[in-house]
Short mmCIF file of C-alpha atoms in Angstrom, two decimals:
data_model
loop_
_atom_site.label_atom_id
_atom_site.label_comp_id
_atom_site.label_asym_id
_atom_site.label_seq_id
_atom_site.Cartn_x
_atom_site.Cartn_y
_atom_site.Cartn_z
CA MET A 20 -65.37 96.33 -92.98
CA LEU A 21 -62.78 93.67 -92.13
CA LEU A 22 -62.11 92.87 -88.47
CA HIS A 23 -58.54 91.88 -87.66
CA ASN A 24 -56.98 90.03 -84.72
CA PRO A 25 -53.16 89.63 -84.78
CA GLY A 26 -53.06 86.85 -82.18
CA GLY A 27 -51.05 86.49 -79.00
CA PRO A 28 -53.35 86.46 -77.27
CA GLY A 29 -52.90 89.97 -76.09
CA VAL A 30 -51.10 91.48 -79.08
CA SER A 31 -52.65 94.90 -79.59
CA GLY A 32 -54.91 94.85 -82.62
CA ILE A 33 -54.79 98.63 -82.81
CA GLU A 34 -50.99 98.74 -82.84
CA SER A 35 -50.95 95.91 -85.39
CA VAL A 36 -53.16 97.84 -87.79
CA PHE A 37 -51.01 100.95 -87.52
CA ALA A 38 -47.79 98.97 -87.93
CA SER A 39 -48.97 96.75 -90.80
CA ALA A 40 -51.62 98.86 -92.48
CA SER A 41 -50.10 98.68 -95.97
CA TYR A 42 -49.79 94.90 -95.93
CA LEU A 43 -53.16 94.25 -94.29
CA SER A 44 -55.01 96.47 -96.75
CA SER A 45 -53.19 95.09 -99.79
CA VAL A 46 -54.61 91.57 -99.40
CA PRO A 47 -58.39 92.17 -99.35
CA GLY A 48 -58.13 95.24 -101.57
CA SER A 49 -59.34 98.80 -101.24
CA GLY A 50 -62.97 97.86 -100.66
CA PHE A 51 -62.47 97.13 -96.96
CA ASP A 52 -61.78 99.27 -93.93
CA ILE A 53 -59.47 97.34 -91.57
CA VAL A 54 -60.82 97.53 -88.02
CA ALA A 55 -59.23 96.22 -84.83
CA TRP A 56 -60.29 96.14 -81.21
CA GLU A 57 -58.63 95.18 -77.95
CA PRO A 58 -59.22 92.25 -75.57
CA ARG A 59 -60.69 93.35 -72.26
CA GLY A 60 -58.07 94.45 -69.75
CA LEU A 61 -55.24 94.68 -72.28
CA GLY A 62 -53.73 97.09 -74.78
CA PHE A 63 -55.71 100.32 -75.07
CA SER A 64 -58.81 98.97 -73.30
CA GLU A 65 -60.01 100.25 -69.93
CA PRO A 66 -59.79 99.24 -67.15
CA ILE A 67 -56.31 97.89 -67.85
CA THR A 68 -54.96 94.86 -66.00
CA ASN A 69 -51.41 94.99 -64.65
CA CYS A 70 -50.62 92.29 -62.11
CA SER A 71 -46.99 91.58 -62.93
CA SER A 72 -45.61 94.96 -61.85
CA THR A 73 -45.60 93.80 -58.22
CA ILE A 74 -44.39 90.23 -58.81
CA HIS A 75 -40.73 89.44 -58.28
CA ILE A 76 -39.40 86.85 -60.72
CA PRO A 77 -35.91 85.75 -59.71
CA GLY A 78 -33.27 85.53 -62.39
CA ILE A 79 -31.97 82.12 -63.30
CA GLN A 80 -28.50 83.25 -62.29
CA LYS A 81 -29.72 82.84 -58.70
CA ARG A 82 -30.48 79.12 -59.09
CA ASP A 83 -28.06 76.38 -58.15
CA ARG A 84 -29.68 73.30 -59.76
CA ALA A 85 -29.43 72.45 -63.42
CA PRO A 86 -31.45 70.16 -65.72
CA GLY A 87 -30.69 68.01 -68.69
CA GLN A 88 -31.90 68.84 -72.18
CA ASP A 89 -35.44 68.60 -70.85
CA LEU A 90 -35.92 70.96 -67.95
CA PRO A 91 -36.26 69.29 -64.52
CA ASP A 92 -38.94 69.26 -61.86
CA SER A 93 -37.15 72.07 -60.00
CA PHE A 94 -37.74 74.37 -62.96
CA PHE A 95 -41.49 73.70 -62.98
CA GLU A 96 -41.66 74.04 -59.21
CA GLU A 97 -40.32 77.57 -59.70
CA VAL A 98 -42.86 78.26 -62.47
CA ILE A 99 -45.69 77.12 -60.19
CA ARG A 100 -44.42 79.22 -57.28
CA VAL A 101 -44.35 82.34 -59.46
CA ALA A 102 -47.74 81.46 -60.98
CA LYS A 103 -49.39 81.23 -57.57
CA GLY A 104 -48.03 84.61 -56.55
CA PHE A 105 -49.13 86.15 -59.84
CA GLY A 106 -52.60 84.60 -59.58
CA ALA A 107 -53.11 85.88 -56.04
CA VAL A 108 -52.17 89.43 -57.04
CA CYS A 109 -54.45 89.30 -60.09
CA GLN A 110 -57.35 87.96 -58.03
CA ASP A 111 -56.97 90.92 -55.69
CA LYS A 112 -56.41 93.55 -58.39
CA THR A 113 -58.76 92.50 -61.15
CA GLY A 114 -60.83 89.49 -60.03
CA GLY A 115 -63.97 91.32 -58.94
CA GLU A 116 -67.28 91.04 -60.79
CA LYS A 117 -66.91 94.54 -62.24
CA ASP A 118 -63.18 94.21 -62.91
CA ALA A 119 -61.64 93.15 -66.21
CA GLY A 120 -60.42 89.71 -65.03
CA PRO A 121 -63.60 87.63 -65.43
CA HIS A 122 -64.13 89.14 -68.88
CA MET A 123 -60.64 88.48 -70.26
CA ASN A 124 -61.53 85.47 -72.37
CA THR A 125 -62.42 84.56 -75.93
CA ILE A 126 -66.20 84.49 -75.45
CA VAL A 127 -66.26 88.14 -74.37
CA LEU A 128 -63.93 88.98 -77.26
CA VAL A 129 -66.45 87.40 -79.66
CA ARG A 130 -69.38 89.25 -78.11
CA ASP A 131 -67.44 92.49 -78.52
CA MET A 132 -67.12 91.62 -82.22
CA ILE A 133 -70.91 91.34 -82.42
CA SER A 134 -71.19 94.78 -80.82
CA VAL A 135 -68.83 96.22 -83.44
CA LEU A 136 -70.78 94.59 -86.28
CA ASP A 137 -74.12 95.80 -84.93
CA ALA A 138 -72.80 99.35 -84.56
CA PHE A 139 -71.43 99.25 -88.11
CA ALA A 140 -74.76 97.98 -89.46
CA ARG A 141 -76.51 100.99 -87.87
CA SER A 142 -74.02 103.49 -89.26
CA GLU A 143 -74.38 105.43 -92.51
CA ASP A 144 -71.44 103.50 -94.00
CA GLY A 145 -73.00 100.22 -92.95
CA LYS A 146 -76.32 101.06 -94.55
CA ARG A 147 -74.56 101.36 -97.91
CA VAL A 148 -73.07 97.85 -97.66
CA LYS A 149 -74.76 94.58 -98.51
CA HIS A 150 -75.09 92.44 -95.37
CA PRO A 151 -73.19 94.73 -92.96
CA GLU A 152 -74.21 92.44 -90.10
CA LEU A 153 -71.97 89.62 -91.38
CA LEU A 154 -68.43 89.13 -90.13
CA ASN A 155 -65.53 89.64 -92.51
CA TYR A 156 -62.50 88.61 -90.52
CA TRP A 157 -58.79 87.89 -90.70
CA GLY A 158 -57.25 86.26 -87.64
CA PHE A 159 -53.69 85.09 -87.04
CA SER A 160 -52.63 82.35 -84.59
CA TYR A 161 -54.78 82.85 -81.46
CA GLY A 162 -56.97 84.98 -83.70
CA THR A 163 -58.00 81.73 -85.40
CA VAL A 164 -59.37 80.51 -82.05
CA VAL A 165 -61.42 83.71 -81.96
CA GLY A 166 -62.70 82.99 -85.48
CA GLN A 167 -63.63 79.40 -84.61
CA MET A 168 -65.40 80.52 -81.46
CA PHE A 169 -67.34 83.16 -83.40
CA ALA A 170 -68.42 80.58 -86.00
CA SER A 171 -69.62 78.25 -83.23
CA MET A 172 -71.52 80.92 -81.31
CA PHE A 173 -72.90 82.89 -84.25
CA PRO A 174 -72.85 80.70 -87.40
CA ASP A 175 -75.47 82.88 -89.10
CA ARG A 176 -73.27 85.98 -88.77
CA ILE A 177 -70.37 84.66 -90.87
CA GLY A 178 -69.33 86.45 -94.04
CA ARG A 179 -65.80 85.93 -95.36
CA VAL A 180 -63.35 84.57 -92.80
CA VAL A 181 -59.65 83.79 -93.09
CA LEU A 182 -58.00 81.76 -90.31
CA ASP A 183 -54.28 82.25 -90.81
CA GLY A 184 -51.96 79.89 -88.88
CA VAL A 185 -54.68 77.72 -87.39
CA VAL A 186 -54.59 76.84 -83.69
CA ASP A 187 -56.50 73.76 -82.52
CA ALA A 188 -59.29 75.48 -80.59
CA ASP A 189 -60.31 72.40 -78.58
CA ASP A 190 -56.68 71.91 -77.54
CA TRP A 191 -56.48 75.59 -76.56
CA MET A 192 -59.65 75.51 -74.47
CA SER A 193 -58.47 72.41 -72.60
CA GLY A 194 -55.62 74.41 -71.06
CA ASN A 195 -53.17 71.58 -71.72
CA ILE A 196 -52.24 72.47 -75.33
CA LEU A 197 -50.98 68.97 -76.06
CA ARG A 198 -51.11 69.05 -79.86
CA ALA A 199 -49.67 72.45 -80.76
CA GLY A 200 -46.01 71.44 -80.96
CA THR A 201 -46.16 68.24 -82.98
CA LEU A 202 -44.42 69.81 -85.99
CA THR A 203 -42.20 72.36 -84.23
CA ASP A 204 -39.02 70.33 -84.46
CA ASP A 205 -39.79 69.45 -88.10
CA VAL A 206 -39.71 73.17 -88.89
CA PHE A 207 -36.49 73.55 -86.92
CA LEU A 208 -34.85 70.69 -88.83
CA ALA A 209 -35.92 72.33 -92.09
CA PHE A 210 -33.65 75.24 -91.15
CA PHE A 211 -30.57 73.10 -91.79
CA GLU A 212 -31.83 72.11 -95.24
CA TYR A 213 -32.56 75.69 -96.26
CA CYS A 214 -29.32 76.96 -94.77
CA TYR A 215 -27.39 74.50 -96.93
CA LEU A 216 -29.37 75.51 -100.02
CA ALA A 217 -28.82 79.21 -99.26
CA GLY A 218 -25.05 78.82 -99.04
CA PRO A 219 -22.42 80.65 -96.98
CA LYS A 220 -23.27 84.12 -98.28
CA MET A 221 -26.89 83.90 -97.15
CA CYS A 222 -26.59 81.65 -94.08
CA SER A 223 -23.94 82.33 -91.45
CA TYR A 224 -24.29 78.81 -90.03
CA TYR A 225 -23.44 77.15 -93.36
CA SER A 226 -20.71 74.52 -93.10
CA GLY A 227 -19.79 70.99 -94.17
CA SER A 228 -20.97 69.22 -97.27
CA SER A 229 -24.64 68.63 -96.41
CA ALA A 230 -27.54 69.72 -94.23
CA GLY A 231 -26.80 66.64 -92.13
CA ASP A 232 -23.32 67.95 -91.37
CA MET A 233 -24.81 71.17 -90.03
CA LEU A 234 -27.28 69.22 -87.89
CA LYS A 235 -24.39 67.23 -86.41
CA ARG A 236 -22.63 70.52 -85.70
CA PHE A 237 -25.69 71.73 -83.78
CA GLU A 238 -25.88 68.45 -81.86
CA ARG A 239 -22.26 68.90 -80.78
CA THR A 240 -23.15 72.33 -79.42
CA VAL A 241 -26.13 71.01 -77.47
CA ARG A 242 -24.09 68.16 -75.99
CA ARG A 243 -21.80 70.74 -74.41
CA PHE A 244 -24.78 71.83 -72.31
CA ASP A 245 -24.60 68.50 -70.45
CA VAL A 246 -26.12 69.77 -67.25
CA LYS A 247 -26.79 66.36 -65.74
CA THR A 248 -23.10 65.50 -65.73
CA ALA A 249 -22.20 69.00 -64.53
CA THR A 250 -24.60 68.73 -61.62
CA ARG A 251 -23.48 65.22 -60.72
CA GLN A 252 -19.83 66.35 -60.69
CA ASN A 253 -20.72 69.60 -58.91
CA ARG A 254 -19.11 71.77 -61.55
CA ALA A 255 -18.95 75.49 -60.95
CA ASN A 256 -20.68 76.35 -64.23
CA SER A 257 -23.90 74.38 -63.65
CA SER A 258 -25.95 77.57 -63.29
CA ALA A 259 -24.55 78.87 -66.56
CA LEU A 260 -25.50 75.63 -68.27
CA ILE A 261 -29.15 75.86 -67.22
CA LEU A 262 -29.32 79.50 -68.26
CA GLY A 263 -27.77 78.68 -71.61
CA LEU A 264 -30.07 75.74 -72.30
CA GLU A 265 -33.17 77.70 -71.38
CA GLY A 266 -31.93 80.58 -73.48
CA LEU A 267 -31.61 78.37 -76.53
CA LYS A 268 -35.23 77.29 -76.17
CA VAL A 269 -36.42 80.85 -75.55
CA LEU A 270 -34.53 82.45 -78.42
CA ALA A 271 -34.72 79.81 -81.16
CA ARG A 272 -38.42 78.95 -80.95
CA PRO A 273 -39.84 82.34 -82.05
CA LYS A 274 -37.64 82.24 -85.17
CA LEU A 275 -39.77 79.35 -86.44
CA TYR A 276 -42.92 81.45 -86.78
CA THR A 277 -41.68 83.44 -89.78
CA PRO A 278 -38.84 81.41 -91.30
CA THR A 279 -38.52 83.47 -94.47
CA ALA A 280 -37.81 86.53 -92.35
CA THR A 281 -36.03 85.04 -89.33
CA PHE A 282 -34.10 81.92 -90.39
CA SER A 283 -31.10 84.17 -91.05
CA GLN A 284 -31.39 85.39 -87.44
CA LEU A 285 -31.58 81.78 -86.28
CA ALA A 286 -28.33 81.09 -88.13
CA ASP A 287 -26.62 83.98 -86.33
CA LEU A 288 -28.00 82.76 -83.00
CA LEU A 289 -26.66 79.24 -83.49
CA VAL A 290 -23.23 80.66 -84.34
CA ILE A 291 -23.27 82.64 -81.08
CA TYR A 292 -24.33 79.58 -79.12
CA GLU A 293 -21.57 77.51 -80.64
CA GLN A 294 -19.05 80.14 -79.56
CA ILE A 295 -20.20 80.34 -75.93
CA SER A 296 -20.62 76.56 -75.68
CA ARG A 297 -16.83 76.12 -75.85
CA ASN A 298 -16.37 77.94 -72.54
CA ILE A 299 -19.71 78.25 -70.80
CA SER A 300 -19.87 80.74 -67.95
CA LEU A 301 -22.40 83.12 -66.45
CA ASP A 302 -20.37 86.07 -67.72
CA ALA A 303 -20.53 84.70 -71.27
CA ILE A 304 -24.30 84.17 -71.01
CA ILE A 305 -24.87 87.64 -69.57
CA GLN A 306 -22.76 89.21 -72.32
CA MET A 307 -24.87 87.37 -74.88
CA GLU A 308 -28.04 88.72 -73.26
CA LYS A 309 -26.65 92.24 -73.59
CA ARG A 310 -25.57 91.59 -77.17
CA ILE A 311 -29.02 90.43 -78.28
CA GLY A 312 -30.90 92.80 -75.96
CA GLN A 313 -33.17 90.13 -74.51
CA ASN A 314 -33.73 88.40 -71.18
CA ILE A 315 -33.45 84.66 -71.82
CA ASP A 316 -34.94 83.45 -68.54
CA LEU A 317 -37.74 81.05 -69.45
CA VAL A 318 -39.53 81.57 -66.13
CA ALA A 319 -39.67 85.30 -66.78
CA ASN A 320 -40.72 84.83 -70.39
CA ALA A 321 -43.37 82.30 -69.39
CA ALA A 322 -44.92 84.94 -67.15
CA ASP A 323 -46.34 86.82 -70.13
CA GLU A 324 -49.31 88.56 -68.54
CA SER A 325 -51.47 89.01 -71.62
CA LEU A 326 -51.07 85.41 -72.72
CA ARG A 327 -51.69 84.03 -69.26
CA THR A 328 -54.78 86.05 -68.41
CA ILE A 329 -56.68 85.00 -71.53
CA SER A 330 -55.44 81.42 -71.88
CA CYS A 331 -56.01 80.58 -68.21
CA THR A 332 -59.47 82.13 -68.17
CA ASP A 333 -60.35 80.26 -71.36
CA SER A 334 -59.30 76.94 -69.79
CA ARG A 335 -62.22 77.27 -67.33
CA HIS A 336 -60.37 76.54 -64.09
CA ARG A 337 -59.33 73.07 -65.26
CA LEU A 338 -55.74 73.47 -64.05
CA TYR A 339 -56.30 75.65 -60.98
CA ASN A 340 -54.62 74.24 -57.86
CA HIS A 341 -53.10 71.30 -59.74
CA THR A 342 -49.82 69.99 -58.40
CA LEU A 343 -46.62 69.24 -60.25
CA GLN A 344 -47.49 65.56 -59.97
CA ASP A 345 -50.80 66.27 -61.72
CA MET A 346 -48.94 68.05 -64.52
CA LYS A 347 -46.11 65.56 -65.03
CA PRO A 348 -47.80 63.32 -67.62
CA ASN A 349 -48.51 66.31 -69.86
CA ILE A 350 -45.04 67.76 -69.32
CA ARG A 351 -43.41 64.50 -70.37
CA THR A 352 -45.68 64.24 -73.42
CA LEU A 353 -44.76 67.75 -74.53
CA GLN A 354 -41.04 67.29 -73.88
CA GLN A 355 -41.05 64.15 -76.01
CA GLN A 356 -42.92 66.04 -78.70
CA SER A 357 -40.45 68.87 -79.12
CA PHE A 358 -37.03 69.91 -77.81
CA LEU A 359 -37.75 73.59 -78.45
CA PHE A 360 -41.47 73.83 -77.77
CA GLY A 361 -42.18 71.27 -75.04
CA ASP A 362 -40.77 73.04 -72.00
CA TRP A 363 -42.13 76.43 -73.04
CA VAL A 364 -45.73 75.30 -73.54
CA SER A 365 -45.54 73.17 -70.38
CA ALA A 366 -44.56 76.29 -68.44
CA GLU A 367 -47.45 78.21 -70.00
CA SER A 368 -49.91 75.52 -68.90
CA ALA A 369 -48.38 75.38 -65.41
CA ASN A 370 -49.00 79.11 -65.09
CA CYS A 371 -52.74 78.38 -64.88
CA ILE A 372 -52.25 76.47 -61.63
CA GLY A 373 -52.31 79.80 -59.82
CA TRP A 374 -55.15 81.42 -61.82
CA SER A 375 -58.25 81.56 -59.59
CA ILE A 376 -60.32 84.05 -61.63
CA GLU A 377 -63.30 82.36 -63.27
CA ALA A 378 -64.80 83.55 -66.55
CA ALA A 379 -68.06 85.45 -66.31
CA GLU A 380 -69.37 83.32 -69.19
CA LYS A 381 -68.25 79.86 -70.25
CA PHE A 382 -68.63 78.03 -73.56
CA GLU A 383 -68.10 74.32 -73.18
CA ASP A 384 -67.45 72.87 -76.63
CA ILE A 385 -66.46 74.57 -79.85
CA SER A 386 -66.55 71.55 -82.14
CA GLY A 387 -69.90 70.32 -80.81
CA GLU A 388 -71.83 73.38 -81.97
CA ARG A 389 -73.90 73.42 -85.14
CA SER A 390 -72.37 75.58 -87.84
CA THR A 391 -73.13 76.37 -91.44
CA HIS A 392 -69.42 76.59 -92.15
CA LEU A 393 -66.49 74.19 -92.16
CA PHE A 394 -63.72 74.69 -89.64
CA GLN A 395 -60.40 75.26 -91.35
CA LYS A 396 -58.87 73.25 -88.51
CA ALA A 397 -60.41 70.06 -89.88
CA GLU A 398 -59.46 70.83 -93.47
CA HIS A 399 -55.96 71.72 -92.39
CA LEU A 400 -55.61 68.35 -90.66
CA VAL A 401 -56.96 66.47 -93.68
CA ARG A 402 -54.49 68.20 -95.99
CA TYR A 403 -51.62 67.41 -93.65
CA ARG A 404 -52.57 63.74 -93.47
CA ARG A 405 -52.88 63.51 -97.23
CA ALA A 406 -49.51 65.16 -97.66
CA ARG A 407 -48.05 62.54 -95.34
CA GLY A 408 -49.77 59.75 -97.28
CA LYS A 409 -52.20 58.91 -94.48
#
């Protein structure tokens, strides 16, 4: 048996197995049953948590202040306002001792894995397997945090574990997530190199005589979203500029997760952005939203319920009731780290300011636990440093 977590957090493991069964089973071979389970309060689990259905998140079209390339304090003030409303509703709906809220964290997820393993070991199928009590596991992204937590809590229950797309678990548990975006813009810059190598037939953004020419083309587009000047001069399209800039961050960042599959989509997106940048208006932005079928409001996208409930509970109340002033040093650090990633992850962290639900069980330090296994996180870091000649 191979347990599988697709990440998120909050992505349905059950839906992932059904959607990707052929691929998932092809890697370990036919000797494994692929088994998934759901985080408490999410997906197909019961009781389900649904706080956001009663929260009103205003569209960015309603705002009248615009930021520069890094989003301004007014943006994060709005994130915090929405987060406090969301947190209050969740506390009322799902914060009780017998509700899902206090159990929507990684520790409970790991203990549920132990329950699955124990049940399998008692089954007829389990009795025919050598060491059915050991974990065979494949986790993606946040699923690697789950794997690291399992190894820390139950080092003697580890079988074969693959951590795919490793997340720094200590960074995750801190609630600040200060190290996750250090290479985001490097991946984004690689797009221009691969677009040039692919040529005009394969990359719609191809132009000029080098990857550098395409990067300069992108920089010209971004400069047209000069919201500081627009605000200072009280231009009528300031609201459109903020919506457009946020949209670029919202839409481009996810394309970096699977570049072999989505860099062509990123090329199309940058072409669209270049077109609307020549005459930026709310109508043009709204038409683009309809064309791509996606809301590009970063406040709305930051209010991802499944991500927030687990990440904020995991952070052990460290950010609850913080102020914007408390958050500013981290926001500036993240903005300097990445144009695409910094504002998004800052908004995710700011969401926890309103999260009052405390975890039923807390685990203080992943890396400090004794383990019979190496963390891939450390090996991953060593390989990166060696590759960089450090």
